[in-house]
Every structure is written in C-alpha cells, then in structure tokens.
Protein backbone atom coordinates (compact mmCIF):
# COMPACT_ATOMS: atom_id res chain seq x y z
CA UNK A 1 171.28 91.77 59.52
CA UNK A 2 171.41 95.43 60.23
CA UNK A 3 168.11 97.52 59.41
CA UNK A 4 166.80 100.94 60.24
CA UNK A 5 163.14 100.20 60.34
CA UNK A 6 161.25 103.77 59.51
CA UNK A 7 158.00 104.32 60.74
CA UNK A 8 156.58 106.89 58.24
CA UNK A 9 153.03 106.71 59.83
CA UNK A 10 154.59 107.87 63.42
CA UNK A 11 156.51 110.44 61.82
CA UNK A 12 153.23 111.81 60.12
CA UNK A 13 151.45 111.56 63.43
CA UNK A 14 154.03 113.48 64.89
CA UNK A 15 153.89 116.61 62.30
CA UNK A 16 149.94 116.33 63.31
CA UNK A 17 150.65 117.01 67.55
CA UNK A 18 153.20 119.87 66.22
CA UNK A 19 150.21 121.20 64.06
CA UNK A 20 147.96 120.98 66.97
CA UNK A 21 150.28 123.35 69.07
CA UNK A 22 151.04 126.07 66.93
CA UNK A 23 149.00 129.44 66.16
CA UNK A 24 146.73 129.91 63.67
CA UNK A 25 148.77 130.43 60.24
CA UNK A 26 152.32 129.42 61.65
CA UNK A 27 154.20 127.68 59.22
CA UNK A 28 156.44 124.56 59.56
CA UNK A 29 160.19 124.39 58.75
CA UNK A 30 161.25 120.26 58.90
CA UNK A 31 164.49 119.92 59.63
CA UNK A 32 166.16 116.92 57.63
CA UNK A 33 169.60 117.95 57.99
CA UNK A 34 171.99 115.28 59.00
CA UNK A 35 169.65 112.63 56.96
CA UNK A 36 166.76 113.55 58.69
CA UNK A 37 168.88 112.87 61.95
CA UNK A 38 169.63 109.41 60.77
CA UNK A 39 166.18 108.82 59.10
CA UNK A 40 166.74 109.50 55.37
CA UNK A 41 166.65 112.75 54.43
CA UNK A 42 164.56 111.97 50.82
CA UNK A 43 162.06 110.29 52.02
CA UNK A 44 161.47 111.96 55.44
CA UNK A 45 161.15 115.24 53.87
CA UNK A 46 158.31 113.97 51.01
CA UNK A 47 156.43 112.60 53.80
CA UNK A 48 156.53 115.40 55.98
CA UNK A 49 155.52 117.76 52.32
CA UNK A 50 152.63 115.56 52.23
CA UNK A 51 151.70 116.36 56.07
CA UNK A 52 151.85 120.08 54.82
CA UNK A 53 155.09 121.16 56.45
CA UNK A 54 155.91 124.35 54.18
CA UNK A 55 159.61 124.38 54.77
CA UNK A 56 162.67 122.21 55.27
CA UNK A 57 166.13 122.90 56.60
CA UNK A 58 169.38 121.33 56.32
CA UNK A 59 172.72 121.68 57.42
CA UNK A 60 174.95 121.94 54.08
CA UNK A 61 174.91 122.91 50.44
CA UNK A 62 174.94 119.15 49.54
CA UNK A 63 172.05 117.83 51.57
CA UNK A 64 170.13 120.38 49.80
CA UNK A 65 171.36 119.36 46.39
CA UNK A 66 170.31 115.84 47.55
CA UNK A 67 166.63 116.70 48.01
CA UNK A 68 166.65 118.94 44.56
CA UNK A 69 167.93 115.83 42.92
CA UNK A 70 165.41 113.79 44.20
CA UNK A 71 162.44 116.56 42.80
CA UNK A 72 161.89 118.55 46.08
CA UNK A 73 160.86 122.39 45.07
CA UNK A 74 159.69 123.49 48.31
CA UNK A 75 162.36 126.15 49.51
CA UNK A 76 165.74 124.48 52.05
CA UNK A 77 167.09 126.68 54.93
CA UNK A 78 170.84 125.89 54.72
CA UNK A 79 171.62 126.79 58.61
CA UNK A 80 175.12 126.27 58.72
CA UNK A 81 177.51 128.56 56.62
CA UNK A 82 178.72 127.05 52.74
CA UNK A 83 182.75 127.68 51.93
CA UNK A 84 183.02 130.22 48.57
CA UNK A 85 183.25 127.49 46.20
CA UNK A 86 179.67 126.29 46.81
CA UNK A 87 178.17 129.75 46.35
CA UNK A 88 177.32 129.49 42.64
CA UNK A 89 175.52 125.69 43.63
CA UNK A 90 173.94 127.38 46.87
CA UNK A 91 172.28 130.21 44.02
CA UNK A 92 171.84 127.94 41.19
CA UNK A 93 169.75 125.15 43.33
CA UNK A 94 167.90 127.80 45.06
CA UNK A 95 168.77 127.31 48.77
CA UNK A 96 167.81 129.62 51.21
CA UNK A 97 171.01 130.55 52.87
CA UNK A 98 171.42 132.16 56.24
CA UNK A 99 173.56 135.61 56.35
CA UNK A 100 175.01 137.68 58.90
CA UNK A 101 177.87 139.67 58.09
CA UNK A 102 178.91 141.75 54.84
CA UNK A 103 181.47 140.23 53.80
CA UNK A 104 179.10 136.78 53.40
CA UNK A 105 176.00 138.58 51.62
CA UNK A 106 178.69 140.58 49.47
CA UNK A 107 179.97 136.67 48.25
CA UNK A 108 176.46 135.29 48.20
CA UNK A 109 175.22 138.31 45.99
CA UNK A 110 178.28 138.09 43.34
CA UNK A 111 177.52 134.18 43.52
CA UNK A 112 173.44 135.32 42.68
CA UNK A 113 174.81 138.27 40.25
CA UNK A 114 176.46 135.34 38.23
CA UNK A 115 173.82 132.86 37.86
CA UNK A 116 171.31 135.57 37.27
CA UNK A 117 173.61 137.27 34.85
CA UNK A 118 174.05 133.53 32.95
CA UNK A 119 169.82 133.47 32.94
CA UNK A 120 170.80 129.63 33.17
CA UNK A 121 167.58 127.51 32.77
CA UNK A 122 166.17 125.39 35.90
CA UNK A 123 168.09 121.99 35.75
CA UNK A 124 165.99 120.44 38.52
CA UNK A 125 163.01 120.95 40.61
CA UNK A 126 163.27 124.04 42.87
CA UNK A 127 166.46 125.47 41.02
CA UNK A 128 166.63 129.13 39.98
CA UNK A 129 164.86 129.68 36.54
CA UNK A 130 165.47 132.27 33.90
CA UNK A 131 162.38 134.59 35.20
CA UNK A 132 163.13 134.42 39.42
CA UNK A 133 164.03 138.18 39.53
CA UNK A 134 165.86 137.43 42.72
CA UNK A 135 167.67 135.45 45.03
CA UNK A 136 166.39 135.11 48.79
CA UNK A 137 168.06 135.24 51.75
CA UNK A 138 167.35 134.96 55.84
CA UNK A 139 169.66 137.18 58.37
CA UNK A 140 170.52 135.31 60.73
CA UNK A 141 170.42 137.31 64.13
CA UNK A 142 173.04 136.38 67.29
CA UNK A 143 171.07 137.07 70.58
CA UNK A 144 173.24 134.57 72.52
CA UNK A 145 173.74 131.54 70.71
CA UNK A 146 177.33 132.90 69.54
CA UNK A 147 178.08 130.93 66.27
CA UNK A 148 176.87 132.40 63.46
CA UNK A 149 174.52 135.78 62.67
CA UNK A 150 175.00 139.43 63.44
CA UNK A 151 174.07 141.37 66.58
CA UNK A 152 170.94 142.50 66.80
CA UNK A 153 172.41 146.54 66.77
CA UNK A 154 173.54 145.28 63.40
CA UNK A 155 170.53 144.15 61.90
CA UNK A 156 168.51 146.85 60.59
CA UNK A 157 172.10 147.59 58.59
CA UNK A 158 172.38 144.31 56.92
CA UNK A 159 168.57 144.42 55.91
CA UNK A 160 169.33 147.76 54.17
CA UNK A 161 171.96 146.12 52.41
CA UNK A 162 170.50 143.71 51.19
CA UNK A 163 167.02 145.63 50.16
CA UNK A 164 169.43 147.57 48.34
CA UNK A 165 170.74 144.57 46.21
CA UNK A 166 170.10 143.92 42.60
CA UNK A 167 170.15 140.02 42.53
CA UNK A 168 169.29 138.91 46.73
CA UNK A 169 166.29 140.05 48.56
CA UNK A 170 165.10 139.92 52.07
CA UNK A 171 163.08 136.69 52.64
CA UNK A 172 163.08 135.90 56.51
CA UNK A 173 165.01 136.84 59.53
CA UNK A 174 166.05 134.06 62.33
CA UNK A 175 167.49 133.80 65.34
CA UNK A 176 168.62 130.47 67.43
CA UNK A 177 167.87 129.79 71.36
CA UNK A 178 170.72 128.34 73.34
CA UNK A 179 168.80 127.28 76.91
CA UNK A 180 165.03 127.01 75.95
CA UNK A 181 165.41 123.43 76.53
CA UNK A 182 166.04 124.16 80.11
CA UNK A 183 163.12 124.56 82.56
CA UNK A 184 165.53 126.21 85.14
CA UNK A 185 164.64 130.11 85.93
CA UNK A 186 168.22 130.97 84.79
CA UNK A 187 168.20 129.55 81.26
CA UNK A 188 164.35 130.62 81.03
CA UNK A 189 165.60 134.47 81.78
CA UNK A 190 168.42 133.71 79.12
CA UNK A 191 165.91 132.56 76.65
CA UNK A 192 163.70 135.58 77.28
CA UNK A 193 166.87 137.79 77.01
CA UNK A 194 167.16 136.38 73.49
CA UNK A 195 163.67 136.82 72.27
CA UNK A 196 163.80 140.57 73.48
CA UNK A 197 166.46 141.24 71.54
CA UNK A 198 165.71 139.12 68.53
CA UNK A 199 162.16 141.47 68.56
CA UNK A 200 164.12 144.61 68.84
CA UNK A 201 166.30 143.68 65.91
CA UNK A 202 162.90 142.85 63.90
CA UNK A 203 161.64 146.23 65.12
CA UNK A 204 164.71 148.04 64.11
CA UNK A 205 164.37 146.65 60.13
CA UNK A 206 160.60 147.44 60.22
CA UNK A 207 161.13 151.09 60.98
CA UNK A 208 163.20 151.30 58.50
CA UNK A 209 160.03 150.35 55.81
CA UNK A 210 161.78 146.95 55.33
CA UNK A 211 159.78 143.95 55.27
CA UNK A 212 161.35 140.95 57.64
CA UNK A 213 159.52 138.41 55.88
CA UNK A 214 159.03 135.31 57.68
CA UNK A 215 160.38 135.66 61.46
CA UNK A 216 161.02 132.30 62.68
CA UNK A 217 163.63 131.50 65.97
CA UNK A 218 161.39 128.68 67.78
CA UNK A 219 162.39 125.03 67.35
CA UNK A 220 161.48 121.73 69.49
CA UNK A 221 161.45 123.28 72.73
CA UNK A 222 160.74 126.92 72.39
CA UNK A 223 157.75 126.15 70.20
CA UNK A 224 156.35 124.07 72.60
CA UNK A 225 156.83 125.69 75.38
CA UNK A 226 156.94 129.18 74.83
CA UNK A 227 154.09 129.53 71.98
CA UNK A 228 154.30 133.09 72.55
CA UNK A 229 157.05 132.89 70.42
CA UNK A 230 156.31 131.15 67.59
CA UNK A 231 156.26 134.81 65.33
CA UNK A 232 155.22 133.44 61.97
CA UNK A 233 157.10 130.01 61.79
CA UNK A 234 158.95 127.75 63.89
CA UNK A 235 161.92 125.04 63.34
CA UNK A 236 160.95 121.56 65.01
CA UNK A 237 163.80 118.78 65.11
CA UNK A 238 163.91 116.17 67.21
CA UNK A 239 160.19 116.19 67.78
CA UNK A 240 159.84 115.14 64.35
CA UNK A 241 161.59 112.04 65.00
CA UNK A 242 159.83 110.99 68.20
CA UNK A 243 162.10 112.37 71.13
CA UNK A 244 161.77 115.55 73.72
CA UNK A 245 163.98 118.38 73.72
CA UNK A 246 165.91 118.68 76.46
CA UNK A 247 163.74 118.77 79.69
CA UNK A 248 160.50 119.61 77.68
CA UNK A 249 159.11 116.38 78.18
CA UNK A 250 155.62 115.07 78.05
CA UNK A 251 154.93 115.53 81.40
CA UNK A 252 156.36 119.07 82.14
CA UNK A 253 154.15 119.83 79.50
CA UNK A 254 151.21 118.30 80.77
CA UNK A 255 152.03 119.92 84.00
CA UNK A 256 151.38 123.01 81.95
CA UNK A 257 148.11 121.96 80.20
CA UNK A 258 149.77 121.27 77.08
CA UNK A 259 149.01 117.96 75.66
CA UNK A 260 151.95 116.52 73.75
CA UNK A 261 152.64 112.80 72.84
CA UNK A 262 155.05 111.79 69.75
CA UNK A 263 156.71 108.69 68.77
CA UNK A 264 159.66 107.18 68.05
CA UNK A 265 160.45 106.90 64.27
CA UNK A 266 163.55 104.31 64.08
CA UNK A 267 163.47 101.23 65.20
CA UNK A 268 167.57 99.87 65.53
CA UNK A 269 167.14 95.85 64.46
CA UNK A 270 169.41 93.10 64.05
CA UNK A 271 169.17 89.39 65.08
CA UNK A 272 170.72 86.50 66.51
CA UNK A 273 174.03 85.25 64.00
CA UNK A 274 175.28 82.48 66.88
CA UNK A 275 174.72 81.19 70.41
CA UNK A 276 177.31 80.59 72.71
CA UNK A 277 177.37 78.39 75.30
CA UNK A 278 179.91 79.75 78.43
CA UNK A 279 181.32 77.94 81.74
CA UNK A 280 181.94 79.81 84.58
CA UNK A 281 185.25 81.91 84.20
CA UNK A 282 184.82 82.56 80.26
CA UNK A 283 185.38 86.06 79.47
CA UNK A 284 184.13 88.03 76.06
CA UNK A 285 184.84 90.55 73.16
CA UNK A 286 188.35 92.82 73.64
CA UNK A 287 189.88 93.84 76.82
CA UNK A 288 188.37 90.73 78.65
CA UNK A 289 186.31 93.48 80.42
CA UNK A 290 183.23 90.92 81.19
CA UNK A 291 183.65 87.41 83.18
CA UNK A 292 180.74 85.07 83.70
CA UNK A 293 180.34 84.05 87.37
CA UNK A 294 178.22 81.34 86.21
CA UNK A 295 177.28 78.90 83.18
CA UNK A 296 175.25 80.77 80.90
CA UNK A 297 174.45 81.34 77.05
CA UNK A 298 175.53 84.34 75.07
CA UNK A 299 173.76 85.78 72.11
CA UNK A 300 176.23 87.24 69.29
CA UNK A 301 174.56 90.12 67.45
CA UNK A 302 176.16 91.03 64.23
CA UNK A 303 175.92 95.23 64.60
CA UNK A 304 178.96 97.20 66.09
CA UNK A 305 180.03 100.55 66.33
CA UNK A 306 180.33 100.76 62.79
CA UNK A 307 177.12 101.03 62.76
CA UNK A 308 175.69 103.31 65.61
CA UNK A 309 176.12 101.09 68.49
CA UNK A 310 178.52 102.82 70.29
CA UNK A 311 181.44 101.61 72.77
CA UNK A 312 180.34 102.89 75.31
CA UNK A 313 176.95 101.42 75.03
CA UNK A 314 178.32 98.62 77.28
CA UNK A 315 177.74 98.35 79.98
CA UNK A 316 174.59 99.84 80.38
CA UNK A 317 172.30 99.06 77.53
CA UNK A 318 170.15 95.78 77.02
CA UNK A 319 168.28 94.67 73.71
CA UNK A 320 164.97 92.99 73.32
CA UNK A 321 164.69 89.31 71.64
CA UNK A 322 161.75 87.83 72.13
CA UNK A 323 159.79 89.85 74.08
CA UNK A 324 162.58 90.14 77.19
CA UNK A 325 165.51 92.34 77.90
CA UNK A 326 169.35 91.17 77.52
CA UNK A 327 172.62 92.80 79.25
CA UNK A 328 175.04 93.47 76.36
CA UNK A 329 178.04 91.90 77.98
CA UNK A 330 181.95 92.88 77.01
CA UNK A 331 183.19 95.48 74.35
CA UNK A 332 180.82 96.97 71.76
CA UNK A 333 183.31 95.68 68.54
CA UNK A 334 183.13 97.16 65.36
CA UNK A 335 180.67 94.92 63.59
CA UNK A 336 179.31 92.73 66.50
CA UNK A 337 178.39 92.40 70.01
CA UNK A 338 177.21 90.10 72.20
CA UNK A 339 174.30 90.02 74.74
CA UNK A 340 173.94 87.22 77.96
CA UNK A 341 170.87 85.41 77.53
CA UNK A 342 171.04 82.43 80.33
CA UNK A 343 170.47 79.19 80.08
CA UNK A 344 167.19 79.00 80.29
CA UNK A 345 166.26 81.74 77.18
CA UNK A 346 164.15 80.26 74.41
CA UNK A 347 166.22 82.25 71.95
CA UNK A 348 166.98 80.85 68.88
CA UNK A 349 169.65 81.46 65.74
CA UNK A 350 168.43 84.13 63.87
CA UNK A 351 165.78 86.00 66.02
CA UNK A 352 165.05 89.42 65.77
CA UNK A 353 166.97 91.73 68.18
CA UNK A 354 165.82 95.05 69.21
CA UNK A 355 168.26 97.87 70.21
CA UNK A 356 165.84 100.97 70.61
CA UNK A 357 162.45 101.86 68.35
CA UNK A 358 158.21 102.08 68.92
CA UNK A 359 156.42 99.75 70.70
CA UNK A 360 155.36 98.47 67.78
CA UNK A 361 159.01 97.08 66.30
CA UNK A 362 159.09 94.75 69.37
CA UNK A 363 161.99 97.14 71.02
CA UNK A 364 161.56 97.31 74.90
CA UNK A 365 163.30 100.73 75.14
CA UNK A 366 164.13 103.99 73.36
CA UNK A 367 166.95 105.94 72.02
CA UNK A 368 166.40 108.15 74.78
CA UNK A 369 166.88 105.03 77.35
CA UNK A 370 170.19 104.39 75.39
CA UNK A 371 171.01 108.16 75.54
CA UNK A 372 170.49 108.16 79.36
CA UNK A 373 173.17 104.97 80.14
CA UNK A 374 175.55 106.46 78.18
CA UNK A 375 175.35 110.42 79.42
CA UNK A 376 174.51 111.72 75.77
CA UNK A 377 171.65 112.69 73.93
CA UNK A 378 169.03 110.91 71.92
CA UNK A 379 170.25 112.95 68.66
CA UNK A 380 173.84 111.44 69.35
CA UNK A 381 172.23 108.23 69.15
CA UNK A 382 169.91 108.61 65.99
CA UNK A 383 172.60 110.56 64.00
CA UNK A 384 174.80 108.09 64.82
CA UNK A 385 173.37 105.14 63.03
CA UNK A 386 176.14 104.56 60.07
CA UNK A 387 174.75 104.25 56.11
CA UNK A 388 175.98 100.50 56.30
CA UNK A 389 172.71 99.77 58.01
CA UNK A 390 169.88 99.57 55.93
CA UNK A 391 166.86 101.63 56.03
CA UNK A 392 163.40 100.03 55.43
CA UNK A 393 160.72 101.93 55.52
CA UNK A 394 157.31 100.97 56.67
C-alpha cells in the first residue's frame, strides 16, 4: 500500500489563517503548480476556489490546461516561461502569462493576434471566447531574483508596449523576493532593496497614465512577515500546504505579535507487507550499510524511492506504526524499505505505517522533520512524492 492521504479540511483552514493576515481587499493567488506541490493540482485548486482564493498559479502551459480541462475558469498565472510552440495553447486556454522582454510579448502577441484573428469559440471553461477583446498579460519585474523579468529601468517601456497592443493588455505587474525567507539583517536589507525598486518600476508605468493592474510580489514569507507589502495581492505556497517558509516560523512570528498556525495537508502512508525476524550479525537492503548488534525484528514497508522516500532518508528518519517511532534501518530501495522494530513491538502484518502527515493520520512527525535529517526542504519532500502513490482525499 502506498497512499497520499489529503486533508482538504486542513488545507481550507489554512487559506482561513492566510485570510486573517492580509489587508483589507488583498486578493489570493494559490499556487498549485507542481500538483499542488505533490497534493493534486485539480482538486486542491477547487477547494481552495471554494475558500475564495481569486487566483491560481502554476508553473507550465500544461498544468494550466489540466485545470481548464477539469472546468476551472478562474484566471492561472503561468510563472515560468512556455517554449514558442505552446503560445497559441497559452492564448487559446486563457493563461495569464508572465513577460519581460520584447522579444517574448512580441511572440505572445502574434500567438494572441492569431487566436483572436480565428474568433475561435471557447472549447472549455476559462478559454478565450469570440467576444474577449483582449489577451492579458503580467510584466514580470527583476529586482534581484535574476531569472526571469525585466529591470525595473525597463519597465515603464514594456508597459507602453504593450498598452500599445491590439490583441494583449496590461493586467498585473510582479516581481519575486529571493531572501524574504531569511530573518537575518542582510537578506532583510536585500528584500527591502527589492521592494524599493519593484515600487519605483510601478511608479515609473503610472506616470506614464498606464494602469499596473494588480501589483502582487509577496508570497509565503513576505506576506507574512512584511504585510506592508502585500500591494493588492500576494502569492502563498507552501503555507497552503501546511509548512513555514524558510525561517518564518510560528514562533518568530509570534515573537512579532502575529498569530499564525497551519497544518500539514499530506499524510505519507503505507503498512507493514512482512516481519523479519534477525540474529545478531544480519545485515539489510543494498550495500550491507546496517548490521544488527543484537536479535531483533524488522518491519518491511513496501514504499521506496520510487515513490518519494528518498535514499538518503536513511539514516535519519523513523516512521510511526502503532502509535511509536521506528529507525528505518539499511538502504531506502526503490519500492521498499525496512524499519527495526525489536522484539518486543506489538506490530503486526499489515499495520498502518506513517512516514510524515497531521496529527490526525497517526504520523509522529512532519515533512519538515524529514526535511531537517536529510539537509533539504519540506517542498523537496512533498514534490517529491511520485504519481505511483495514490492520493485519497479526506
């Protein structure tokens, strides 16, 4: 058994303690790209619709297409750039790109000129219908983040060029922190650094009697922690699913009066497929890497790294069975691996296993517990849960 147990409620409750820290009339852009960071991207993104989150965001062309499919019309940031031969599907599902340079807005607006030209009917909910007038776009700014966007110098250029157009039109302008995860005064000035220029860019469009539309640059941490800075919507990510950003924690912000508590929204589950019984000297899984020292019991688990669990995972990590913790002993393999359980464990063939979730799934520690023993990140760790296991959602 491998399941991704989906706790819809938490996830709701979690949109509700964003809600509670924004400004009055900030809007909320989900992100479900990468599945809803392991989630499932579908049916994360109608519950968070029905919390009253006004925007989502993914990461490609396709993802988007995915939640069209499956009768989502509320408008999809694509943040990450599409090749030229999913222009035309970018236009005709109506996904709000991000642009930053001319040669980009010059492909997205033949792409738009096309589709518009073609006065193609909608062919699913959200697409572009014979009587949109035009096609909307969000410049992406570059105040430090160095991937993708203009400079800020550059801004009030592009916006020209694109209130100019016949088929695209002005609908937002973005920018993305690097450091505002960091509490440290040196990534806090870096952070600033980027919001000054960010609202100098915005300032340089609006003097030019452009409208930016909706401003938006804040995600987990900036949102949180910088509310200043919110403009008129922000981008929350791993919140969503139950985990802090980076070093804004719970407690740092309770520290600064800011009450914040979320919940996990996976639970990782498996159980017990065979018990082994081992003599002192018995070794498991590849490499021979673990030796008992003593007669004891192992547990084999049938989930590997095929399906999330990484190598490294071991050693390091433990899983709840039962109500108590057990050392995952030996190599993480492919589709199994095995936990120590002693001799004197009441655990049976079959038993639910834990790896990370709520408090409610029975799981004795998080993602972010397994992100800590193996020096990565929680989103590493939800991403990385494979399509083989199944997602159940509760």
């Amino acid at each position: 058994m491998r399941i991704a147990e989906i706790y819809l409620g938490n996830l709701a409750y979690n949109i509700a303690q964003i809600r509670n820290n924004l400004r009055p009339g900030v809007k909320i852009c989900a992100a479900v790209k990468a599945d809803a960071y392991g989630h499932g991207a579908v049916r994360c993104a109608k519950t968070v619709i029905e919390c009253g989150v006004e925007f989502l965001s993914v990461a490609t062309v396709d993802e988007g297409i995915e939640l069209r499919e499956a009768g989502i019309s509320h408008p999809i940031l694509v943040l990450s750039l599409c090749d030229a031969e999913e222009m035309d599907a970018l236009v005709k599902n109506n996904l709000t790109p991000l642009v930053g340079d001319v040669e980009y807005i010059d492909l997205i607006e033949k792409a738009a000129k096309k589709i518009f030209n073609s006065k193609s009917e909608k062919n699913s909910e959200g697409a572009i219908s014979a009587n949109q007038e035009k096609f909307i776009v969000h410049l992406a700014v570059d105040t430090g983040m160095g991937r993708i966007g203009c400079l800020p110098c550059d801004a009030k250029d592009l916006a020209k060029k694109i209130a100019a157009s016949q088929f695209i039109s002005l609908g937002g302008v973005c920018t993305h922190f690097a450091s505002a995860d960091e509490t440290s005064k040196k990534y806090r000035d870096f952070a600033q650094s980027q919001v000054e220029k960010f609202s100098a860019a915005i300032n340089s469009i609006r003097a030019e009697k452009i409208d930016a539309g909706i401003v938006h640059c804040s995600s987990s941490a900036a949102l949180l922690d910088r509310p200043e800075w919110q403009f008129n919507m922000v981008r929350p990510g791993i919140i969503l699913y139950g985990y802090n950003a980076g070093k804004i924690t719970s407690e740092y912000l309770s520290q600064k009066g800011i009450k914040f508590d979320i919940k996990p929204v996976m639970a990782l589950v498996t159980n017990v497929s065979a018990l082994r019984h081992f003599t002192k000297g018995m070794s498991v899984s590849y490499g021979c890497t673990w030796t008992s020292d003593k007669e004891t019991k192992i547990a084999v688990l049938p989930i590997g790294y095929a399906d999330g669990l990484l190598c490294r995972s071991s050693p390091g990590i433990e899983v709840a069975i039962n109500g108590k913790k057990y050392p995952v002993r030996g190599r993480v393999c492919m589709d199994q691996c095995m936990a120590e359980i002693g001799m004197k464990s009441d655990v049976k063939r079959f038993d639910r296993a834990v790896i990370f979730g709520p408090e409610e799934s029975g799981a004795l520690c998080t993602a972010q517990d397994l992100a800590d023993a193996q020096g990565t990140i929680p989103y590493e760790i939800l991403t990385c849960v494979s399509k083989r296991v199944k997602r159940v959602y509760l």
